[in-house]
Short mmCIF file of C-alpha atoms in Angstrom, two decimals:
data_model
loop_
_atom_site.label_atom_id
_atom_site.label_comp_id
_atom_site.label_asym_id
_atom_site.label_seq_id
_atom_site.Cartn_x
_atom_site.Cartn_y
_atom_site.Cartn_z
CA MET T 8 72.47 -19.38 -48.16
CA PRO T 9 70.64 -22.04 -48.59
CA ASP T 10 71.01 -24.46 -50.91
CA ASN T 11 67.40 -23.76 -53.28
CA GLN T 12 69.49 -25.72 -56.49
CA ASN T 13 68.42 -29.28 -57.13
CA GLY T 14 70.62 -30.49 -55.62
CA PRO T 15 72.04 -34.34 -55.01
CA THR T 16 69.95 -37.41 -55.57
CA SER T 17 71.37 -38.99 -53.35
CA ALA T 18 71.49 -38.92 -49.36
CA ASP T 19 71.42 -41.05 -46.33
CA VAL T 20 68.70 -38.80 -44.28
CA ALA T 21 66.11 -36.62 -46.26
CA ILE T 22 64.10 -34.70 -44.09
CA ILE T 23 60.65 -33.36 -44.99
CA GLY T 24 60.29 -29.92 -43.23
CA ALA T 25 62.43 -27.23 -41.89
CA GLY T 26 61.48 -26.49 -38.62
CA PRO T 27 63.13 -27.15 -35.21
CA ALA T 28 62.65 -30.56 -35.66
CA GLY T 29 63.52 -31.23 -39.38
CA LEU T 30 66.75 -28.72 -38.55
CA THR T 31 67.52 -29.89 -35.48
CA ALA T 32 67.73 -33.78 -36.91
CA ALA T 33 69.68 -31.85 -39.85
CA TYR T 34 72.04 -30.18 -37.97
CA LEU T 35 73.25 -33.48 -35.94
CA LEU T 36 73.04 -35.52 -38.49
CA THR T 37 75.38 -33.70 -40.19
CA LYS T 38 78.10 -32.86 -37.19
CA GLN T 39 78.29 -37.09 -37.39
CA GLY T 40 78.88 -36.64 -40.97
CA TYR T 41 75.73 -37.77 -42.55
CA ARG T 42 74.74 -37.31 -46.38
CA VAL T 43 71.13 -35.02 -45.51
CA THR T 44 69.10 -32.86 -47.87
CA VAL T 45 66.35 -31.63 -46.47
CA ILE T 46 63.55 -30.36 -48.25
CA GLU T 47 61.16 -27.58 -47.22
CA LYS T 48 57.79 -25.74 -49.00
CA ASP T 49 58.26 -22.38 -48.10
CA PRO T 50 60.19 -20.28 -50.24
CA VAL T 51 61.88 -17.94 -48.13
CA TYR T 52 61.54 -18.53 -44.42
CA VAL T 53 63.00 -22.07 -43.32
CA GLY T 54 62.01 -22.58 -38.55
CA GLY T 55 57.61 -23.61 -39.85
CA ILE T 56 55.53 -21.70 -36.49
CA SER T 57 58.73 -20.89 -35.16
CA ARG T 58 60.03 -19.08 -38.44
CA THR T 59 60.14 -15.00 -38.26
CA VAL T 60 59.06 -12.86 -41.41
CA GLU T 61 60.51 -9.57 -41.51
CA HIS T 62 58.48 -6.93 -43.40
CA ASP T 63 60.63 -3.53 -43.78
CA GLY T 64 62.83 -3.97 -40.98
CA PHE T 65 59.91 -4.90 -38.59
CA ARG T 66 60.44 -8.81 -37.58
CA PHE T 67 57.25 -10.53 -36.48
CA ASP T 68 57.26 -13.98 -34.61
CA ILE T 69 54.85 -16.61 -35.54
CA GLY T 70 52.74 -17.05 -32.59
CA GLY T 71 55.05 -16.23 -29.62
CA HIS T 72 57.77 -18.67 -28.74
CA ARG T 73 59.98 -18.51 -25.40
CA PHE T 74 63.38 -20.27 -25.19
CA PHE T 75 63.16 -21.95 -21.89
CA SER T 76 63.28 -26.23 -21.50
CA LYS T 77 63.68 -28.52 -18.88
CA ALA T 78 65.86 -30.48 -20.74
CA GLN T 79 69.29 -29.70 -20.49
CA GLU T 80 70.03 -31.33 -24.23
CA VAL T 81 68.15 -28.86 -25.84
CA VAL T 82 69.55 -26.01 -24.21
CA ASP T 83 72.59 -26.86 -24.93
CA LEU T 84 71.91 -27.50 -28.56
CA TRP T 85 70.14 -23.57 -28.56
CA ASN T 86 73.34 -22.56 -26.71
CA GLU T 87 75.90 -24.54 -29.98
CA ILE T 88 73.31 -23.50 -32.58
CA LEU T 89 73.26 -18.72 -31.52
CA PRO T 90 75.78 -18.98 -28.95
CA ASP T 91 76.15 -15.57 -28.70
CA ASP T 92 72.55 -13.62 -30.01
CA PHE T 93 70.25 -14.22 -26.53
CA ILE T 94 69.18 -11.66 -24.84
CA GLN T 95 67.15 -12.24 -21.36
CA ARG T 96 64.27 -11.36 -21.16
CA PRO T 97 60.87 -10.68 -18.62
CA ARG T 98 58.29 -12.47 -19.48
CA MET T 99 54.73 -10.47 -18.24
CA SER T 100 51.04 -11.70 -20.03
CA ARG T 101 47.87 -10.55 -18.66
CA ILE T 102 44.37 -12.04 -19.49
CA TYR T 103 41.54 -9.31 -21.02
CA TYR T 104 38.20 -9.38 -19.58
CA GLU T 105 34.89 -7.50 -19.31
CA GLY T 106 36.77 -4.48 -20.00
CA ARG T 107 40.00 -5.49 -16.86
CA TYR T 108 42.87 -6.78 -17.58
CA TYR T 109 44.41 -9.44 -15.26
CA SER T 110 47.78 -10.41 -14.05
CA TYR T 111 49.49 -13.93 -14.81
CA PRO T 112 50.57 -15.18 -13.68
CA LEU T 113 47.57 -14.74 -10.63
CA ARG T 114 47.81 -11.48 -7.98
CA ALA T 115 45.59 -12.60 -5.26
CA PHE T 116 44.43 -8.48 -4.35
CA GLU T 117 44.07 -8.02 -8.52
CA ALA T 118 42.27 -10.40 -9.47
CA LEU T 119 39.93 -10.18 -5.75
CA PHE T 120 39.13 -6.05 -6.92
CA ASN T 121 38.57 -7.04 -10.43
CA LEU T 122 36.22 -9.88 -10.40
CA GLY T 123 34.37 -8.36 -6.82
CA ILE T 124 34.35 -9.84 -3.51
CA VAL T 125 30.44 -11.55 -4.53
CA ARG T 126 31.76 -13.22 -8.06
CA SER T 127 35.90 -14.23 -6.11
CA ALA T 128 33.43 -15.81 -3.74
CA LEU T 129 31.41 -17.89 -5.79
CA CYS T 130 34.54 -18.55 -8.27
CA MET T 131 36.40 -20.17 -4.91
CA ALA T 132 33.04 -21.96 -3.88
CA SER T 133 32.93 -24.00 -7.10
CA TYR T 134 36.64 -24.82 -6.79
CA ALA T 135 36.26 -26.40 -3.45
CA LYS T 136 32.73 -28.59 -5.37
CA ALA T 137 34.94 -29.75 -7.90
CA LYS T 138 37.52 -30.60 -5.14
CA LEU T 139 34.63 -32.63 -2.63
CA LEU T 140 32.66 -33.86 -5.21
CA PRO T 141 34.75 -33.95 -8.97
CA ASN T 142 32.89 -35.99 -12.36
CA ARG T 143 34.52 -39.43 -12.64
CA THR T 144 34.23 -39.67 -15.78
CA VAL T 145 36.72 -36.78 -17.91
CA ARG T 146 36.56 -37.14 -21.50
CA SER T 147 36.59 -33.43 -22.60
CA PHE T 148 38.82 -30.62 -22.04
CA GLU T 149 35.93 -29.18 -20.11
CA ASP T 150 35.27 -32.38 -17.89
CA TRP T 151 39.29 -31.60 -16.82
CA THR T 152 39.44 -28.79 -16.60
CA VAL T 153 36.01 -28.07 -14.20
CA ASN T 154 37.93 -30.63 -12.10
CA GLN T 155 41.34 -28.32 -11.43
CA PHE T 156 39.84 -24.60 -11.26
CA GLY T 157 35.52 -25.64 -11.27
CA HIS T 158 32.82 -24.32 -13.18
CA LYS T 159 32.50 -20.59 -12.33
CA LEU T 160 36.72 -19.68 -13.04
CA TYR T 161 36.82 -22.10 -15.86
CA SER T 162 33.33 -19.97 -18.01
CA ILE T 163 35.62 -16.74 -16.84
CA PHE T 164 39.16 -17.85 -17.71
CA PHE T 165 39.05 -21.11 -20.19
CA LYS T 166 35.60 -21.36 -22.35
CA THR T 167 35.79 -18.04 -24.68
CA TYR T 168 39.29 -18.30 -25.34
CA THR T 169 40.00 -21.93 -25.71
CA GLU T 170 36.75 -21.64 -28.21
CA LYS T 171 38.59 -19.79 -30.09
CA VAL T 172 41.61 -20.90 -30.08
CA TRP T 173 40.07 -24.50 -31.33
CA GLY T 174 37.12 -23.14 -33.15
CA MET T 175 35.01 -25.94 -31.47
CA PRO T 176 32.63 -26.93 -28.36
CA CYS T 177 35.16 -26.96 -25.25
CA ASP T 178 32.98 -30.57 -23.97
CA GLU T 179 33.68 -31.49 -27.71
CA MET T 180 37.74 -31.16 -27.09
CA SER T 181 39.46 -34.10 -26.11
CA ALA T 182 40.49 -33.75 -22.21
CA ASP T 183 44.25 -34.66 -23.51
CA TRP T 184 45.19 -30.92 -24.39
CA ALA T 185 44.21 -29.67 -20.56
CA ALA T 186 46.36 -32.43 -19.61
CA GLN T 187 49.61 -31.90 -21.63
CA ARG T 188 49.09 -27.77 -21.91
CA ILE T 189 48.18 -26.64 -18.31
CA LYS T 190 49.28 -30.17 -16.00
CA GLY T 191 51.75 -27.75 -14.36
CA LEU T 192 49.76 -25.58 -13.30
CA SER T 193 47.51 -25.59 -9.50
CA LEU T 194 45.07 -23.19 -8.41
CA GLY T 195 46.55 -23.35 -5.55
CA ALA T 196 49.80 -22.70 -6.67
CA ALA T 197 49.25 -20.41 -8.36
CA VAL T 198 46.98 -18.15 -5.60
CA LEU T 199 49.78 -18.54 -3.24
CA ASP T 200 52.24 -17.42 -5.05
CA GLY T 201 49.95 -14.26 -6.22
CA LEU T 202 49.19 -13.32 -2.78
CA LYS T 203 53.00 -13.75 -1.49
CA ARG T 204 53.67 -11.31 -4.39
CA SER T 205 50.84 -9.07 -3.94
CA LEU T 206 52.22 -8.70 -0.49
CA GLY T 207 55.79 -8.53 -1.03
CA LEU T 208 56.42 -11.69 0.26
CA SER T 209 57.67 -13.83 -2.37
CA LYS T 210 61.24 -12.56 -3.82
CA ALA T 211 62.86 -15.33 -5.66
CA PRO T 212 62.39 -15.75 -9.41
CA ASN T 213 60.00 -18.46 -11.29
CA ASP T 214 62.04 -20.11 -12.53
CA GLY T 215 60.09 -22.29 -14.57
CA MET T 216 61.17 -25.63 -12.84
CA ALA T 217 57.82 -25.67 -11.20
CA ALA T 218 54.95 -24.82 -13.25
CA LYS T 219 56.33 -23.47 -16.68
CA THR T 220 53.27 -21.22 -17.06
CA LEU T 221 54.56 -19.46 -14.08
CA LEU T 222 57.44 -18.53 -15.79
CA GLU T 223 58.98 -15.00 -14.97
CA THR T 224 61.71 -14.47 -17.28
CA PHE T 225 63.25 -15.77 -20.68
CA ARG T 226 65.87 -16.15 -22.92
CA TYR T 227 65.10 -15.22 -26.68
CA PRO T 228 67.77 -14.90 -30.09
CA ARG T 229 67.85 -10.99 -30.33
CA LEU T 230 65.86 -10.92 -33.97
CA GLY T 231 63.00 -13.38 -33.47
CA PRO T 232 62.90 -17.60 -32.99
CA GLY T 233 63.90 -17.37 -36.75
CA MET T 234 66.71 -16.59 -36.59
CA MET T 235 68.19 -20.02 -34.25
CA TRP T 236 66.57 -21.54 -37.20
CA GLU T 237 68.08 -19.32 -39.81
CA ALA T 238 71.25 -20.23 -37.94
CA ALA T 239 70.69 -23.89 -38.02
CA ARG T 240 70.09 -24.50 -41.63
CA ASP T 241 73.45 -21.98 -42.73
CA LYS T 242 75.75 -25.05 -40.75
CA VAL T 243 73.46 -27.72 -42.29
CA VAL T 244 74.75 -26.34 -45.60
CA ALA T 245 78.19 -25.45 -44.62
CA GLY T 246 78.52 -28.73 -43.59
CA GLY T 247 78.09 -30.13 -46.99
CA ASN T 248 74.12 -30.52 -46.93
CA HIS T 249 71.34 -29.43 -48.73
CA VAL T 250 68.23 -27.72 -47.77
CA LEU T 251 65.87 -27.19 -50.85
CA MET T 252 63.41 -24.43 -50.58
CA GLY T 253 60.41 -23.95 -51.68
CA HIS T 254 60.22 -27.85 -52.37
CA GLY T 255 56.86 -30.20 -51.66
CA LEU T 256 56.76 -33.95 -50.91
CA LYS T 257 54.45 -34.87 -54.37
CA GLN T 258 55.22 -38.78 -53.62
CA LEU T 259 57.11 -41.21 -51.11
CA SER T 260 57.53 -44.34 -51.94
CA GLN T 261 59.56 -47.35 -50.66
CA ASP T 262 61.98 -49.84 -53.16
CA GLN T 263 61.29 -53.34 -51.98
CA LYS T 264 64.31 -54.89 -53.01
CA THR T 265 66.57 -52.80 -51.25
CA GLY T 266 64.62 -50.27 -48.93
CA ARG T 267 65.78 -47.45 -49.94
CA TRP T 268 63.44 -44.25 -49.77
CA ARG T 269 62.70 -43.04 -53.26
CA LEU T 270 61.78 -38.85 -52.86
CA THR T 271 59.43 -36.84 -54.81
CA ALA T 272 59.50 -33.05 -54.56
CA THR T 273 58.23 -30.57 -56.83
CA GLY T 274 60.02 -27.45 -56.75
CA PRO T 275 60.42 -23.89 -58.88
CA ASP T 276 62.44 -25.73 -61.26
CA GLY T 277 60.55 -29.02 -61.10
CA ASP T 278 60.76 -32.12 -59.87
CA VAL T 279 63.41 -33.46 -57.86
CA VAL T 280 63.65 -37.42 -56.95
CA ILE T 281 66.15 -38.26 -54.16
CA ASP T 282 67.28 -41.51 -53.07
CA ALA T 283 67.82 -42.15 -49.77
CA ASP T 284 68.59 -45.17 -46.82
CA HIS T 285 65.90 -42.96 -44.17
CA VAL T 286 63.18 -40.25 -43.90
CA ILE T 287 62.26 -38.19 -41.21
CA SER T 288 58.85 -36.45 -41.67
CA SER T 289 58.13 -33.17 -39.76
CA ALA T 290 55.34 -33.29 -42.73
CA PRO T 291 51.75 -33.47 -41.29
CA LEU T 292 50.90 -36.70 -41.14
CA ARG T 293 47.53 -36.67 -42.83
CA GLU T 294 49.58 -35.54 -46.01
CA LEU T 295 52.82 -38.32 -45.12
CA ALA T 296 50.18 -40.43 -45.48
CA ALA T 297 48.49 -39.34 -48.66
CA ARG T 298 51.44 -39.35 -50.76
CA LEU T 299 53.05 -42.49 -49.31
CA HIS T 300 53.17 -45.13 -52.33
CA PRO T 301 51.68 -47.61 -52.04
CA LEU T 302 48.45 -46.16 -50.18
CA PRO T 303 48.89 -47.70 -46.41
CA ALA T 304 45.71 -48.85 -45.03
CA ALA T 305 44.88 -46.27 -42.54
CA ALA T 306 45.11 -43.69 -44.90
CA LEU T 307 42.07 -44.04 -46.15
CA THR T 308 40.49 -45.08 -42.73
CA ALA T 309 41.78 -42.84 -40.08
CA ALA T 310 44.22 -40.39 -42.02
CA PRO T 311 41.70 -38.44 -43.43
CA SER T 312 39.60 -37.51 -40.06
CA LEU T 313 42.76 -36.17 -39.05
CA LYS T 314 41.90 -31.84 -38.89
CA TYR T 315 43.72 -28.70 -38.06
CA ARG T 316 43.33 -25.46 -36.41
CA ASP T 317 45.01 -22.59 -39.05
CA PHE T 318 45.72 -19.09 -37.58
CA LEU T 319 46.92 -15.71 -38.62
CA THR T 320 49.00 -12.67 -37.37
CA VAL T 321 47.73 -9.57 -38.42
CA ALA T 322 50.65 -6.89 -37.53
CA LEU T 323 50.18 -3.42 -37.24
CA LYS T 324 52.55 -0.26 -36.78
CA ILE T 325 51.58 2.09 -34.72
CA ARG T 326 52.42 5.44 -34.01
CA SER T 327 53.50 5.28 -30.68
CA LYS T 328 56.81 4.47 -28.80
CA ASP T 329 55.03 1.57 -26.83
CA LEU T 330 51.67 0.67 -26.06
CA PHE T 331 51.73 -1.95 -23.01
CA PRO T 332 54.97 -3.78 -21.67
CA ASP T 333 53.34 -7.11 -21.70
CA ASN T 334 54.87 -9.91 -24.11
CA TRP T 335 51.14 -11.43 -24.94
CA ILE T 336 47.63 -10.45 -23.62
CA TYR T 337 44.96 -13.47 -24.08
CA ILE T 338 41.63 -12.36 -24.59
CA HIS T 339 39.07 -13.61 -23.06
CA ASP T 340 35.76 -11.24 -25.03
CA SER T 341 33.45 -12.74 -27.21
CA LYS T 342 32.93 -8.47 -28.27
CA VAL T 343 35.91 -9.04 -30.57
CA ARG T 344 37.80 -11.98 -32.44
CA VAL T 345 41.68 -11.52 -31.53
CA GLY T 346 42.78 -14.37 -29.29
CA ARG T 347 45.71 -12.87 -28.62
CA VAL T 348 47.90 -9.66 -28.99
CA GLN T 349 51.78 -9.75 -28.96
CA ASN T 350 53.66 -6.82 -28.51
CA PHE T 351 56.98 -7.65 -31.13
CA ARG T 352 58.88 -5.07 -28.30
CA SER T 353 58.67 -6.73 -25.50
CA TRP T 354 59.81 -9.49 -26.84
CA SER T 355 63.04 -7.91 -28.41
CA PRO T 356 63.63 -4.34 -29.33
CA GLU T 357 65.75 -5.22 -32.37
CA MET T 358 62.18 -6.50 -33.71
CA VAL T 359 61.05 -3.34 -34.59
CA PRO T 360 62.91 -0.88 -36.33
CA ASP T 361 61.66 2.26 -35.87
CA PRO T 362 61.74 4.09 -32.49
CA ASP T 363 58.78 6.94 -32.66
CA LEU T 364 56.80 3.02 -34.04
CA ALA T 365 54.88 0.09 -31.89
CA CYS T 366 53.97 -3.13 -33.39
CA VAL T 367 51.91 -5.67 -32.01
CA GLY T 368 50.26 -8.88 -33.77
CA LEU T 369 47.00 -10.17 -33.60
CA GLU T 370 46.42 -13.45 -33.98
CA TYR T 371 43.45 -15.02 -35.72
CA PHE T 372 42.69 -18.69 -35.03
CA CYS T 373 40.34 -19.90 -38.28
CA PHE T 374 40.04 -23.35 -40.36
CA GLU T 375 41.71 -22.83 -44.12
CA GLY T 376 39.31 -21.95 -46.32
CA ASP T 377 36.44 -20.07 -43.79
CA GLY T 378 36.12 -16.78 -43.98
CA LEU T 379 38.66 -14.84 -41.57
CA TRP T 380 41.00 -17.12 -43.14
CA SER T 381 40.08 -16.04 -46.99
CA SER T 382 39.61 -12.20 -46.04
CA SER T 383 41.42 -9.80 -48.09
CA ASP T 384 45.14 -8.26 -45.95
CA ALA T 385 43.23 -5.01 -46.27
CA ASP T 386 40.14 -6.30 -44.86
CA LEU T 387 42.23 -8.22 -41.86
CA VAL T 388 44.01 -4.68 -41.22
CA ARG T 389 40.82 -2.68 -40.80
CA LEU T 390 39.43 -5.99 -38.53
CA ALA T 391 42.28 -5.82 -36.69
CA THR T 392 42.68 -1.19 -36.12
CA ASP T 393 38.70 -1.74 -35.52
CA GLU T 394 39.18 -4.69 -32.28
CA MET T 395 42.90 -2.39 -31.26
CA ALA T 396 40.13 0.50 -30.65
CA ILE T 397 38.04 -1.77 -29.19
CA LEU T 398 40.17 -3.24 -26.54
CA GLY T 399 41.33 0.34 -25.75
CA LEU T 400 45.32 -0.78 -26.56
CA CYS T 401 45.14 2.40 -29.49
CA ARG T 402 43.54 5.09 -31.61
CA ALA T 403 42.59 3.73 -34.77
CA GLU T 404 43.63 7.40 -36.58
CA ASP T 405 47.37 5.79 -34.99
CA VAL T 406 48.05 3.02 -37.03
CA VAL T 407 50.06 3.58 -39.75
CA GLY T 408 50.19 0.49 -41.41
CA GLY T 409 49.84 -3.52 -41.45
CA VAL T 410 51.04 -6.67 -42.81
CA VAL T 411 49.10 -9.99 -42.25
CA VAL T 412 51.00 -13.93 -42.15
CA ARG T 413 49.14 -16.73 -42.40
CA GLN T 414 49.99 -20.13 -40.73
CA GLU T 415 48.63 -22.96 -41.71
CA LYS T 416 48.34 -26.40 -39.84
CA ALA T 417 49.51 -24.74 -36.37
CA TYR T 418 47.45 -26.86 -34.45
CA PRO T 419 46.58 -30.42 -34.55
CA VAL T 420 43.23 -30.32 -33.26
CA TYR T 421 42.28 -33.16 -30.32
CA ASP T 422 39.01 -33.75 -30.30
CA ASP T 423 37.66 -37.38 -29.53
CA ASP T 424 39.44 -39.62 -31.78
CA TYR T 425 41.72 -38.21 -32.47
CA ALA T 426 44.01 -40.71 -30.07
CA ALA T 427 42.87 -43.34 -32.36
CA HIS T 428 43.23 -42.17 -35.66
CA VAL T 429 46.72 -41.58 -34.90
CA ALA T 430 47.63 -44.77 -33.15
CA ALA T 431 45.74 -46.09 -35.83
CA LEU T 432 48.44 -44.87 -38.17
CA ARG T 433 52.04 -44.66 -36.19
CA THR T 434 50.96 -48.60 -35.44
CA GLU T 435 51.24 -49.08 -39.56
CA LEU T 436 53.76 -47.04 -40.77
CA GLU T 437 56.29 -48.36 -37.99
CA ALA T 438 55.83 -52.21 -38.76
CA ARG T 439 55.66 -51.83 -42.53
CA TYR T 440 58.74 -48.78 -42.21
CA PRO T 441 61.45 -49.55 -39.85
CA THR T 442 63.07 -46.14 -41.32
CA LEU T 443 60.81 -43.91 -41.52
CA HIS T 444 60.60 -41.55 -38.85
CA MET T 445 57.34 -38.92 -37.85
CA VAL T 446 58.62 -36.06 -35.78
CA GLY T 447 58.04 -32.64 -34.68
CA ARG T 448 54.37 -31.20 -33.60
CA ASN T 449 52.61 -31.90 -37.00
CA GLY T 450 54.40 -35.83 -37.78
CA MET T 451 53.32 -36.77 -34.39
CA HIS T 452 50.17 -34.92 -34.63
CA ARG T 453 50.95 -33.73 -31.03
CA TYR T 454 51.00 -29.98 -29.89
CA ASN T 455 54.51 -30.11 -28.63
CA ASN T 456 56.77 -27.28 -27.78
CA GLN T 457 59.39 -25.74 -29.55
CA ASP T 458 61.88 -27.80 -27.18
CA HIS T 459 59.86 -31.14 -27.52
CA ALA T 460 59.86 -30.75 -31.58
CA MET T 461 63.58 -30.79 -31.00
CA MET T 462 63.94 -33.51 -28.57
CA THR T 463 62.02 -36.10 -30.50
CA ALA T 464 64.10 -35.24 -33.85
CA MET T 465 67.13 -35.64 -31.49
CA LEU T 466 65.76 -39.07 -30.22
CA THR T 467 65.70 -40.28 -34.05
CA VAL T 468 69.28 -39.34 -34.42
CA ARG T 469 70.27 -41.27 -32.39
CA ASN T 470 67.56 -44.60 -33.36
CA ILE T 471 69.67 -43.93 -37.12
CA ALA T 472 73.17 -44.37 -35.76
CA ALA T 473 72.47 -47.70 -33.77
CA GLY T 474 69.85 -49.59 -36.45
CA ALA T 475 67.48 -49.50 -34.43
CA ARG T 476 64.27 -47.97 -32.72
CA VAL T 477 66.83 -48.11 -29.48
CA TYR T 478 64.06 -44.50 -27.97
CA ASP T 479 60.86 -44.60 -27.97
CA ILE T 480 59.95 -41.08 -29.42
CA TRP T 481 56.28 -40.75 -28.08
CA GLY T 482 57.28 -41.08 -24.76
CA VAL T 483 58.17 -37.58 -24.54
CA ASN T 484 56.30 -35.60 -23.30
CA GLU T 485 55.75 -31.79 -21.95
CA ASP T 486 58.57 -32.52 -19.24
CA ALA T 487 60.82 -33.65 -21.99
CA GLU T 488 61.17 -36.43 -21.02
CA TYR T 489 61.32 -40.12 -22.56
CA HIS T 490 60.86 -43.62 -22.24
CA GLU T 491 64.26 -46.31 -23.93
CA SER T 492 62.18 -49.71 -25.48
CA GLY T 493 65.20 -51.01 -26.63
CA ALA T 494 66.26 -54.33 -27.57
CA GLU T 495 66.85 -55.56 -23.65
CA GLY T 496 63.54 -53.36 -23.08
CA GLU T 497 64.49 -51.06 -20.92
CA GLY T 498 61.27 -49.16 -19.85
CA ALA T 499 62.28 -46.75 -17.34
CA ALA T 500 61.80 -42.92 -17.53
CA LEU T 501 64.79 -40.64 -18.33
CA ALA T 502 64.63 -37.56 -17.20
CA SER T 503 66.08 -35.29 -19.88
CA VAL T 504 67.63 -33.11 -17.35
CA ARG T 505 70.75 -35.16 -16.70
CA ALA T 506 73.21 -36.39 -19.01
CA VAL T 507 72.11 -40.43 -20.32
CA PRO T 508 74.36 -42.81 -22.44
CA VAL T 509 73.02 -43.65 -25.79
CA ARG T 510 72.61 -47.86 -25.22
CA ALA T 511 72.79 -47.92 -29.19
CA ALA T 512 75.20 -50.74 -29.19
CA ARG T 513 73.63 -52.97 -26.94
CA ALA T 514 70.36 -52.68 -28.55
CA ALA T 515 71.63 -52.50 -32.30
#
């Protein structure tokens, strides 16, 4: 079990946050013999947004986390931490639009039938126009997506859902988000794949190596993704290191003479002070900057402008053996506020202990403190129950219970100015503090997946061992590739699917 006591006051590395990035770093450093102390503000759960919440034996995944990566190092690490508890699961998801369901990946004949001949023809004409006359000045999510798919398909399958997720118009969102998250999906490839499968001409399963968006199966811990991070925490503690639960970052300062860090965390029994050579932070970049002492200039100019989107899950227990086979359904409908519906039994049968009950999670995207976030749990359960009935997914009288799980700062917002603000913070912090390392989704204000967050931590551990920033972790991208930028100036991309020798000795 984790160490919840005040623990040691001295460590080689102090780590802020026990999510995928923080615990990956803690585990790898522990294996290499470093003294490590992790602080985590949640009093119960590790894993951050990849945690699994339990209530009366039911287990809830916060957002849905497939265990797939093009980075072989990440896959190997998953297998090392959790060698015996993965199950292979079929991937099925659909889009709900105007009362009809669309398989995703697309099935050509189904989409043609649901949209109708006229609308389908308009979609293809709009797509052709976008390809022949693309917008040469791409600034926003809308610009990028219309260029890729045409305005008609954008308005049907992207606009409503994306604006629910982000709480802002698509023409105010940076094109960076679309380029990162939809880059691998080609409309032509999706339609061709759907046509082949509709006709029964494609027998080979998609392993996701071409486009992860079309992935057909995935591996998943049998008790949810939190199982992975609970195992990682236990290995860190078994290695003689410490994970302090219920401890939030209060202040971080560096001794100008020794270069050592003084990290103050507030816990249930008062403040704890940790003295360390290095600090790894997966805390939101805005919060980290505000807690550094003395305050960096960018903490006053750039950090306050970084924005985050929060969300909550309403998990409903429903009298039914199972409602639908999907892992999740995307709700592209403005009549309801829910953005996506998870089916926890389809992720793993062991998530739902009662065979006579189904358990689903309705995801609502919001801002901390707004009307949805501030609603009572009872009101949110009623809203979710009503919307399930509106969508035709269950009868309201079959809902026998519900619970609400809130997740703050789930998504770093990609507005027009976010990149400049992140660059300003990164430039100042890296120049002033070579032993302060920012990792993970919120630590870097980048919409990284779980495997990308892990890779940033893996490379950071290599940098600490080398005594220099041999690897540029900001080069980790959606294909889990990274760049080396050591003293010798190498800048070639290193595909993470092959073994890469660490040039630490030469760069140190």
